[in-house]
Amino acid sequence: MTGREDFERFEGFERFDVIVVGAGIAGSLVAKELGERGWRVLVLEAGVGDADADGPAADPARFRAARAKTPGSAVAPNPLVPSPDVTDLSGRPGGGYRASGHLLQDGPLPYASGYVRVNGGTGTAWTGLTPRMHPEDFRTAEHFGYGRDWPIGYAELEPHYRAAERELGVAGDPAQQRELVGLPLPEGYAFPHRPVPASHLDRLLAERLDGRHARDPGRPDPVELRVATTPQARNTAATREHGPVCEGSASCIPVCPTGAKYTPARTQRRWGPSVTLLTRAVAGRLTADPSGRITGVEYQRYEDPARPGSVTRHTARADTVVLAAHAIENARLLLASGLADSSGQVGRNLMDHPVLLSWGLLPRRTGPYRGPGSTSGLEGFRFGPGRAARAPFRVEFGNWGWTWAVGPPEHEAAARIEAGLLGPALRRALDDRVGRQFTLQFEMEQSADPANRVRLAPGRPDALGLPRPVLTYDLSEHVKAGIAAAKSVSDQLFALLGAEDHSRYEPGPAEPGHFEHEGRSYAYRGAGHAGGTHIMGARRSDSVVDSWQRCWDHPNLYAVGCGSMPSLGTSNPTLTMAAITLRSAERIHRDLTGRHRAIALPSLGRAPAPAVPEETDTP
């Protein structure tokens, strides 16, 4: 149940079995799985959207009118719950960066990603790409001498990968994933949807690259180039379960106008009647009893984002609490509560996928701005012995011209007009220039480093009086070596393609992630793949959660999502996040079942007194 009328009903409701903080992909999946088992679940969502009178959080008209086409450009500004955006960063002319907005930053280099704080979270605006992690990604310390190993491996997660692919409606080619990625998929396994068709750019690049080789500075043998389609949560056929088909609208970030791309709204529509969603409910602190059991969540609820005076304070109580807000927001809430940090690792090990972009012009037309942002790429640099010397990377082919690198085609039009071109001459110039554009996107693995972290700034509160997050972020020499290797590979690919390289990595406003490595300039972008801030481990002494994403210090507190991941590998992390979340939901169900069964057992021949329901506290 959702909305204002249901909130009035909720205020008189007894305590819940589970409170989930955050209604993004992870939170929506947990609520669905537990709701299907009959547990009473309250979902607290800080942002607006869908359940509110103002309609969906992402508005296509707002996206069309926005000058900067970023993940948050379809979302209305919310001064009470601001969404960090890539436009909050700018580079300085001589190097370095400036940061504004929700995230305070004091690191040598900027954390260059944003996220969206609305119902559905960044899952409303993600790319939709869903590759699995490679089996060796779970054991980088053991096999390659860097990073942290997972307390579970690929084999333990594999059935949950399949469950996540069913839930998200993944389109993919199992034969390619076996042959070109090395994934041990079960015999006869088929993805829910056939692969997204290769773009014109994909076919052009495959024609010139398949069977050729590129030298990787990190390994002695050259890498064979094979173009592979990328699995993604996007419908290639209309189904009753997953919805309409992709029509190639080229606005997947942030809005899929047909609804073919998975968003948490699809899962929320399948919530059972025992799940309650409260939007505009900002969690500020967890409460605990002297034994360490979490007793509830203190939150603030607002009516109007533009009116701080509309805020009221509440406490919701439950047997189990699940944090599913975002890697940074989960850490922020744990730090503000002073909980789960006996290891000293809460907020530490912040990771992303630093991205090196290279862009240029092919001799032939690429057919840009049709279909998803990326549909294929090169997988051969993701794994193998080279990763001991440099960070591994995936290579994505960018279907949307130079948009991510330098901006949308309007920039090209403005430059030509300024040069004096008008009318037919302008149209011909744009047709030639824009029609041959392409981008290569190299996504680096960044391993866990305790120095990369989230802290709180109590003296710099947000509009609700909550301490804002402070980020300290840098790139290791391992990552910088990976970026240098990626540029070397890019140079070889451009030569094989006969392409003009227009890539530039100069300090200035457009490149806050500029740095120098071994005398050469580079610049990275953020992939929006935050992880590691409540890291998973086999020992409570050096991790925050166990393999079930259950906090070591609090048996009824779970922190789920990418923040638990000890490594990100080189794959977009959403599918792995969904898989570990579905696995945790099974454990939460067992915990709740055991707790309620224990309450029902007789003691010393006498039945226990019935539990007294606790109502939600309101001032």
XYZ file of C-alpha atoms in Angstrom:
619
model
C 0.000 0.000 0.000
C 1.231 3.473 -0.817
C 0.259 7.125 -0.679
C -1.054 9.610 1.869
C -4.235 7.741 2.771
C -2.241 4.602 3.431
C 0.205 6.590 5.570
C -2.703 7.546 7.801
C -3.537 3.851 8.072
C 0.109 3.067 8.780
C 0.280 5.472 11.719
C -1.975 3.152 13.668
C -0.225 -0.042 12.529
C 1.620 -2.282 14.963
C 5.334 -2.914 14.564
C 6.530 -4.392 11.289
C 8.502 -7.535 10.711
C 10.984 -5.713 8.480
C 11.880 -2.117 7.707
C 13.706 -1.580 4.413
C 15.464 1.768 3.991
C 15.568 2.652 0.305
C 13.293 1.684 -2.597
C 15.936 1.215 -5.288
C 16.657 -2.086 -6.980
C 17.992 -3.846 -3.863
C 15.304 -2.505 -1.531
C 12.494 -3.293 -3.963
C 13.750 -6.862 -4.397
C 14.017 -7.470 -0.645
C 10.508 -6.113 -0.086
C 9.071 -8.292 -2.852
C 10.738 -11.479 -1.654
C 9.722 -10.978 1.977
C 6.254 -9.722 1.111
C 5.620 -12.854 -0.954
C 6.383 -14.878 2.179
C 3.792 -12.944 4.159
C 6.080 -10.731 6.248
C 4.898 -7.211 7.013
C 7.407 -4.903 5.351
C 7.726 -1.130 5.615
C 9.832 0.537 2.891
C 11.111 4.034 3.728
C 12.095 6.032 0.637
C 13.704 9.471 0.990
C 12.671 10.719 -2.449
C 9.450 11.288 -4.325
C 7.877 9.390 -7.172
C 5.061 7.110 -8.286
C 3.237 6.901 -4.981
C 2.981 10.668 -4.720
C 0.483 13.075 -6.212
C 3.203 14.514 -8.464
C 3.513 11.261 -10.418
C 6.646 9.383 -11.537
C 10.015 10.634 -10.390
C 11.527 10.662 -13.895
C 9.831 13.054 -16.333
C 10.694 12.703 -20.060
C 9.699 16.339 -20.714
C 12.154 17.542 -18.071
C 14.865 15.384 -19.655
C 14.201 16.825 -23.117
C 14.428 20.382 -21.782
C 17.643 19.797 -19.780
C 20.872 21.187 -21.238
C 23.019 18.523 -19.550
C 21.736 14.998 -20.248
C 22.840 13.376 -16.989
C 21.242 10.540 -14.975
C 19.484 13.117 -12.801
C 18.295 15.415 -15.587
C 14.784 13.935 -15.649
C 14.276 14.443 -11.894
C 12.887 17.633 -10.378
C 15.223 19.382 -7.916
C 14.556 18.420 -4.318
C 16.280 20.772 -1.850
C 15.415 18.496 1.082
C 16.777 15.354 -0.596
C 19.327 16.474 -3.199
C 20.741 14.013 -5.709
C 24.506 14.219 -6.308
C 25.144 14.909 -9.992
C 28.215 14.826 -12.203
C 27.620 18.522 -12.870
C 28.535 19.168 -9.204
C 32.188 18.695 -10.238
C 34.374 20.935 -12.376
C 38.075 20.901 -13.124
C 40.481 23.752 -12.428
C 42.460 25.208 -15.353
C 45.796 24.139 -13.893
C 44.595 20.796 -12.533
C 42.590 19.794 -9.501
C 38.842 20.062 -9.068
C 35.977 21.881 -7.393
C 33.062 20.041 -5.767
C 29.642 21.400 -4.846
C 26.248 19.948 -4.026
C 25.321 17.161 -1.611
C 28.730 15.455 -1.494
C 31.654 17.202 0.189
C 35.028 16.057 -1.141
C 38.571 16.389 0.202
C 40.499 13.673 -1.665
C 43.450 14.051 -4.042
C 41.116 13.122 -6.916
C 37.330 13.412 -7.137
C 34.780 10.692 -6.689
C 33.247 11.402 -10.085
C 29.841 9.680 -9.933
C 26.383 10.771 -8.879
C 23.248 8.921 -7.829
C 19.523 9.617 -7.839
C 17.518 9.932 -4.611
C 13.961 9.186 -5.749
C 11.617 6.218 -5.523
C 13.494 3.598 -7.519
C 16.850 5.214 -6.836
C 19.472 5.202 -9.553
C 17.631 2.176 -10.919
C 15.306 4.701 -12.558
C 18.194 6.072 -14.644
C 20.794 3.308 -15.036
C 22.219 2.027 -18.330
C 20.565 -1.382 -17.975
C 23.774 -3.371 -18.592
C 23.904 -6.632 -16.608
C 27.074 -8.665 -17.200
C 27.957 -11.208 -14.527
C 31.227 -10.998 -12.642
C 33.884 -13.429 -13.828
C 34.741 -16.323 -11.448
C 38.278 -15.019 -10.922
C 36.904 -11.607 -9.835
C 35.949 -13.181 -6.497
C 39.563 -14.213 -5.693
C 41.884 -11.402 -6.798
C 43.982 -11.471 -3.613
C 44.490 -15.225 -3.850
C 45.282 -15.343 -7.565
C 46.796 -11.935 -8.387
C 48.006 -10.465 -5.106
C 45.766 -7.409 -4.834
C 42.379 -6.403 -3.463
C 40.102 -8.445 -1.190
C 38.584 -11.882 -1.707
C 34.901 -12.575 -1.274
C 33.748 -14.927 1.512
C 31.650 -16.657 -1.183
C 32.513 -17.592 -4.755
C 30.913 -17.604 -8.164
C 29.537 -21.130 -7.752
C 27.608 -20.196 -4.594
C 26.176 -17.136 -6.307
C 25.361 -18.765 -9.654
C 21.757 -19.858 -8.893
C 21.058 -16.378 -7.559
C 22.476 -14.880 -10.763
C 19.857 -16.897 -12.656
C 17.121 -15.692 -10.297
C 18.247 -12.085 -10.748
C 18.267 -12.461 -14.532
C 14.690 -13.729 -14.399
C 13.570 -10.886 -12.146
C 15.249 -8.166 -14.211
C 14.351 -9.720 -17.569
C 17.908 -9.949 -18.922
C 18.592 -10.249 -22.645
C 21.795 -12.078 -23.580
C 23.592 -14.697 -25.624
C 24.636 -17.669 -23.427
C 26.973 -19.123 -26.065
C 28.948 -15.883 -26.266
C 29.073 -15.595 -22.486
C 30.573 -19.087 -22.286
C 33.020 -18.702 -25.152
C 34.120 -15.075 -24.970
C 33.731 -14.326 -21.238
C 34.447 -17.777 -19.824
C 31.325 -18.011 -17.682
C 30.377 -21.567 -16.638
C 26.686 -21.180 -17.392
C 24.578 -24.290 -16.777
C 24.066 -26.502 -19.810
C 20.955 -25.489 -21.711
C 20.627 -22.187 -19.871
C 18.797 -19.450 -21.765
C 18.427 -15.823 -20.741
C 14.847 -14.578 -20.383
C 15.262 -12.572 -23.612
C 17.294 -13.052 -26.768
C 20.211 -10.613 -27.149
C 19.670 -6.964 -27.979
C 20.428 -6.676 -31.720
C 23.898 -5.425 -32.612
C 24.006 -1.764 -33.573
C 25.407 -0.571 -36.896
C 28.517 0.538 -34.985
C 28.844 -2.923 -33.414
C 28.791 -4.549 -36.838
C 31.310 -2.101 -38.271
C 33.745 -2.668 -35.412
C 33.291 -6.450 -35.483
C 34.022 -6.425 -39.214
C 37.362 -4.687 -38.654
C 38.402 -6.142 -35.279
C 37.250 -9.767 -34.974
C 40.232 -12.112 -35.128
C 42.794 -9.296 -34.898
C 45.065 -8.788 -31.886
C 46.110 -5.969 -29.567
C 49.087 -5.880 -27.242
C 48.393 -5.345 -23.569
C 51.301 -3.741 -21.667
C 50.398 -5.889 -18.648
C 50.860 -9.303 -20.294
C 53.372 -10.898 -22.657
C 50.932 -12.395 -25.155
C 48.630 -10.318 -27.387
C 44.879 -10.419 -26.766
C 42.620 -11.725 -29.525
C 39.819 -9.276 -30.267
C 36.285 -10.663 -30.384
C 33.235 -8.421 -30.259
C 30.560 -9.734 -27.861
C 27.047 -8.524 -27.156
C 26.505 -7.244 -23.615
C 23.728 -8.743 -21.445
C 21.233 -6.118 -20.355
C 17.908 -5.817 -18.557
C 16.004 -4.669 -21.615
C 13.143 -6.400 -23.396
C 13.804 -7.637 -26.907
C 10.248 -8.984 -27.070
C 7.071 -7.787 -25.398
C 5.945 -10.079 -22.564
C 3.240 -9.945 -19.939
C 5.844 -10.348 -17.178
C 8.447 -7.834 -18.326
C 6.471 -5.362 -20.449
C 6.939 -3.716 -23.866
C 9.818 -4.074 -26.304
C 12.791 -1.718 -26.734
C 12.209 0.698 -29.633
C 15.718 2.170 -29.764
C 14.828 5.567 -28.340
C 18.437 6.390 -27.318
C 17.375 8.023 -24.056
C 17.923 5.005 -21.756
C 19.780 7.337 -19.391
C 17.704 8.572 -17.727
C 14.352 7.657 -19.299
C 13.183 4.660 -21.293
C 9.958 6.019 -22.841
C 8.499 2.589 -23.590
C 9.303 0.945 -20.259
C 11.375 -1.781 -21.938
C 14.321 -1.252 -19.585
C 13.978 -2.713 -16.095
C 13.390 -0.256 -13.278
C 12.334 -0.967 -9.677
C 8.794 0.134 -10.577
C 8.402 -3.237 -12.310
C 9.227 -5.094 -9.084
C 7.139 -2.732 -6.966
C 4.066 -3.482 -9.069
C 4.438 -7.084 -7.909
C 4.663 -6.308 -4.188
C 2.157 -8.150 -2.047
C -0.418 -6.470 0.191
C 1.811 -6.805 3.257
C 4.346 -4.312 1.822
C 3.915 -0.627 2.700
C 5.827 2.105 0.854
C 6.372 5.518 2.450
C 7.975 8.014 0.115
C 9.352 11.383 1.338
C 10.595 9.523 4.441
C 14.256 10.304 5.176
C 15.968 7.914 7.595
C 18.304 9.749 9.953
C 19.279 7.270 12.668
C 18.873 3.651 13.729
C 17.935 2.809 17.300
C 19.309 -0.159 19.231
C 18.798 -1.766 22.630
C 21.670 -2.475 25.078
C 22.172 -5.976 23.647
C 22.902 -4.568 20.182
C 19.624 -5.541 18.549
C 18.249 -2.859 16.266
C 14.837 -1.714 17.421
C 13.802 0.784 14.783
C 14.492 3.671 12.415
C 14.053 7.359 13.178
C 13.011 9.280 10.093
C 11.662 12.623 8.951
C 8.719 12.927 6.582
C 8.007 15.973 4.428
C 4.983 17.008 2.420
C 6.554 19.539 0.056
C 10.237 19.471 -0.976
C 10.210 23.257 -1.158
C 8.857 23.683 2.392
C 11.192 22.594 5.222
C 8.409 23.535 7.611
C 6.342 20.590 6.375
C 8.697 18.102 8.062
C 7.547 15.829 10.891
C 9.570 13.302 12.910
C 8.702 9.651 13.429
C 10.083 6.312 14.574
C 9.176 3.007 12.952
C 9.896 -0.281 14.737
C 10.542 -3.780 13.397
C 12.183 -7.112 14.186
C 14.684 -6.690 11.345
C 16.056 -3.641 9.525
C 17.549 -3.746 6.021
C 19.595 -0.822 4.722
C 19.270 -0.625 0.941
C 19.693 3.089 0.258
C 23.008 3.339 -1.666
C 26.620 2.543 -0.800
C 27.228 6.140 0.318
C 23.845 6.669 1.982
C 24.006 3.320 3.820
C 27.409 4.264 5.229
C 26.126 7.720 6.121
C 23.242 6.236 8.125
C 25.452 3.719 9.941
C 27.976 6.419 10.840
C 25.244 8.766 12.042
C 23.896 5.959 14.230
C 27.305 4.934 15.616
C 26.597 1.313 14.756
C 28.153 -1.734 13.052
C 31.693 -0.351 13.212
C 33.640 -2.589 15.594
C 36.004 -3.327 12.676
C 36.500 0.371 11.883
C 35.505 -0.332 8.262
C 32.153 1.469 7.996
C 32.456 4.013 5.206
C 35.834 2.697 4.067
C 36.823 0.936 0.823
C 34.736 3.215 -1.400
C 35.008 1.971 -4.985
C 33.762 2.914 -8.444
C 34.638 1.988 -12.008
C 36.891 4.808 -13.221
C 36.254 5.164 -16.960
C 38.705 6.247 -19.633
C 36.919 7.557 -22.719
C 38.456 7.733 -26.172
C 36.546 9.187 -29.082
C 37.006 9.695 -32.776
C 35.660 9.554 -36.317
C 35.423 6.420 -38.435
C 35.882 6.603 -42.208
C 32.327 5.273 -42.592
C 29.031 6.290 -41.025
C 28.434 4.747 -37.605
C 24.678 5.337 -37.342
C 24.848 6.898 -33.868
C 21.967 7.795 -31.548
C 19.944 4.678 -32.178
C 19.290 2.100 -29.487
C 20.819 1.671 -26.003
C 23.996 3.505 -25.069
C 26.102 0.378 -25.482
C 25.159 -2.997 -26.909
C 28.532 -4.705 -27.463
C 32.172 -4.563 -26.452
C 35.460 -6.399 -26.010
C 35.831 -8.795 -23.068
C 39.404 -10.072 -23.417
C 41.032 -7.479 -21.128
C 38.826 -8.350 -18.138
C 40.709 -11.389 -16.892
C 43.973 -13.278 -17.033
C 47.492 -12.714 -15.657
C 47.710 -9.114 -16.854
C 45.577 -7.947 -13.973
C 48.413 -8.587 -11.534
C 50.329 -5.694 -13.144
C 47.484 -3.331 -13.979
C 43.762 -2.970 -13.306
C 41.659 -5.019 -15.736
C 38.999 -3.333 -17.866
C 36.000 -3.902 -20.090
C 35.715 -2.078 -23.394
C 32.220 -0.796 -24.199
C 31.298 0.575 -27.610
C 29.409 3.841 -27.214
C 26.428 4.112 -29.577
C 25.637 7.729 -28.712
C 28.408 9.493 -30.592
C 30.484 11.829 -28.452
C 27.738 12.682 -25.955
C 29.527 11.355 -22.877
C 32.929 12.603 -24.018
C 32.201 16.184 -25.128
C 28.425 16.674 -25.059
C 25.378 16.131 -27.289
C 25.271 17.050 -31.017
C 24.098 20.579 -30.178
C 27.718 21.321 -29.280
C 28.803 20.425 -32.795
C 26.052 22.590 -34.276
C 27.040 25.573 -32.127
C 30.705 25.244 -33.153
C 29.824 25.125 -36.877
C 27.481 28.098 -36.632
C 30.173 30.049 -34.825
C 32.506 29.187 -37.726
C 29.996 30.761 -40.123
C 28.208 27.714 -41.531
C 24.454 28.024 -42.133
C 21.712 26.340 -44.138
C 22.624 23.410 -46.438
C 26.336 23.781 -45.686
C 25.657 23.443 -41.965
C 23.456 20.390 -42.502
C 26.083 18.680 -44.658
C 28.848 19.378 -42.154
C 26.815 18.068 -39.232
C 25.671 15.018 -41.181
C 29.281 14.122 -41.939
C 30.732 14.932 -38.520
C 28.039 13.526 -36.243
C 27.337 10.593 -38.545
C 30.885 9.199 -38.148
C 31.297 9.655 -34.401
C 31.967 6.814 -31.962
C 33.318 6.403 -28.420
C 35.190 3.627 -26.644
C 34.524 3.343 -22.899
C 37.163 1.526 -20.808
C 35.759 0.608 -17.370
C 38.514 -0.102 -14.817
C 38.332 -2.365 -11.817
C 39.145 -0.411 -8.645
C 40.068 -2.584 -5.680
C 39.082 -1.921 -2.077
C 41.312 0.631 -0.330
C 40.473 1.699 3.256
C 41.803 5.198 2.514
C 38.953 5.781 0.040
C 36.097 6.479 2.369
C 32.888 8.193 3.459
C 32.876 10.287 6.629
C 30.376 12.734 8.128
C 30.480 16.509 8.324
C 28.402 17.338 11.436
C 29.148 21.036 10.962
C 27.835 20.961 7.378
C 24.289 19.584 7.678
C 21.820 19.238 4.850
C 18.437 20.988 4.757
C 16.967 18.416 7.176
C 19.788 18.910 9.693
C 21.462 15.585 8.884
C 25.271 15.536 8.537
C 26.361 15.514 4.907
C 28.782 12.884 3.607
C 32.451 13.767 3.080
C 34.310 11.672 0.499
C 38.046 11.040 0.361
C 38.975 9.418 -2.940
C 42.043 8.628 -5.029
C 43.270 6.194 -7.681
C 45.964 3.652 -6.864
C 49.011 3.070 -9.044
C 47.368 -0.220 -10.067
C 44.358 1.655 -11.459
C 46.484 4.328 -13.110
C 48.521 1.606 -14.795
C 45.249 0.119 -16.038
C 44.174 3.460 -17.484
C 47.548 3.823 -19.231
C 47.197 0.291 -20.628
C 43.683 1.093 -21.820
C 44.940 4.140 -23.728
C 47.615 1.971 -25.357
C 44.933 -0.527 -26.397
C 42.743 2.342 -27.628
C 45.556 3.617 -29.851
C 45.896 0.157 -31.411
C 42.127 -0.156 -31.955
C 41.974 3.250 -33.641
C 44.820 2.186 -35.949
C 43.031 -1.064 -36.864
C 39.840 0.894 -37.548
C 41.536 3.641 -39.542
C 39.842 6.137 -37.225
C 40.765 9.730 -36.425
C 41.464 10.051 -32.681
C 39.975 13.233 -31.195
C 40.544 12.249 -27.544
C 41.931 15.001 -25.310
C 42.866 14.794 -21.631
C 43.674 18.344 -20.577
C 43.058 19.987 -17.202
C 40.106 22.326 -17.193
C 36.408 22.611 -16.326
C 35.354 19.540 -18.340
C 37.942 17.211 -16.785
C 37.816 17.227 -12.955
C 39.324 13.721 -13.041
C 42.527 14.831 -14.769
C 45.823 13.358 -13.545
C 49.314 12.652 -14.818
C 50.965 9.240 -14.845
C 54.535 8.610 -15.954
C 54.663 11.937 -17.752
C 51.379 11.584 -19.683
C 47.999 13.230 -19.122
C 44.835 11.209 -18.564
C 41.315 11.911 -17.326
C 38.656 9.585 -15.979
C 34.902 9.770 -15.540
C 32.768 8.007 -12.942
C 30.595 5.065 -13.958
C 28.064 5.559 -11.139
C 29.025 2.191 -9.623
C 29.626 2.984 -5.945
C 30.621 0.024 -3.808
C 32.497 -1.149 -0.767
C 31.418 1.114 2.105
C 30.058 -1.681 4.353
C 32.281 -4.389 2.999
C 31.582 -8.123 3.181
C 34.113 -10.499 4.703
C 34.794 -13.801 6.429
C 35.918 -12.167 9.725
C 34.239 -9.508 11.825
C 37.649 -7.988 12.585
C 38.095 -6.556 9.073
C 34.603 -6.331 7.570
C 31.184 -4.874 8.331
C 28.839 -7.623 7.087
C 29.091 -11.376 6.655
C 28.397 -13.306 3.469
C 24.646 -12.813 4.001
C 25.145 -9.013 4.242
C 24.187 -9.240 7.914
C 26.068 -6.819 10.166
C 28.477 -8.685 12.424
C 27.677 -6.389 15.359
C 23.865 -6.550 15.068
C 22.152 -9.868 14.280
C 18.964 -8.243 12.977
C 20.562 -5.537 10.819
C 21.393 -6.107 7.155
C 23.203 -3.664 4.854
C 22.593 -4.850 1.308
C 23.707 -3.680 -2.118
C 26.952 -2.743 -3.814
C 28.319 -1.343 -0.543
C 28.787 -4.943 0.643
C 30.829 -6.033 -2.379
C 34.545 -6.651 -1.590
C 35.353 -6.119 -5.270
C 33.521 -4.945 -8.374
C 35.516 -6.737 -11.047
C 34.978 -5.038 -14.391
C 31.276 -5.751 -14.837
C 28.496 -3.279 -14.174
C 27.550 -4.272 -10.609
C 23.742 -4.192 -10.725
C 23.202 -7.852 -11.568
C 25.638 -9.024 -8.883
C 23.987 -6.645 -6.418
C 20.597 -8.158 -7.286
C 21.962 -11.693 -6.904
C 23.493 -11.152 -3.454
C 20.335 -9.314 -2.386
C 18.088 -12.204 -3.394
C 20.431 -14.546 -1.505
C 20.195 -12.330 1.582
C 16.401 -12.223 1.363
C 16.358 -15.984 1.811
C 18.472 -15.646 4.955
C 16.302 -12.833 6.343
C 13.260 -15.052 5.841
C 14.952 -17.873 7.759
C 15.952 -15.478 10.556
C 12.405 -14.175 10.897
C 10.923 -17.652 10.777
C 13.285 -18.855 13.492
C 12.572 -15.845 15.677
C 8.808 -16.186 15.407
C 8.937 -19.930 15.892
C 11.003 -19.396 19.045
C 8.442 -16.952 20.394
C 5.678 -19.500 19.842
C 7.431 -22.321 21.760
C 6.221 -23.021 25.329
C 8.651 -22.338 28.174
C 8.640 -24.351 31.408
C 5.190 -25.647 30.581
C 3.690 -22.168 30.267
C 2.865 -20.295 27.087
C 4.646 -16.944 26.772
C 2.654 -13.798 27.192
C 1.532 -12.324 23.854
C 3.737 -9.582 22.454
C 2.316 -6.099 22.896
C 2.199 -4.285 19.537
C 4.233 -1.095 19.457
C 2.730 1.739 17.473
C 4.774 4.116 15.384
C 5.894 7.063 17.491
C 4.788 10.506 16.337
C 5.375 13.792 18.130
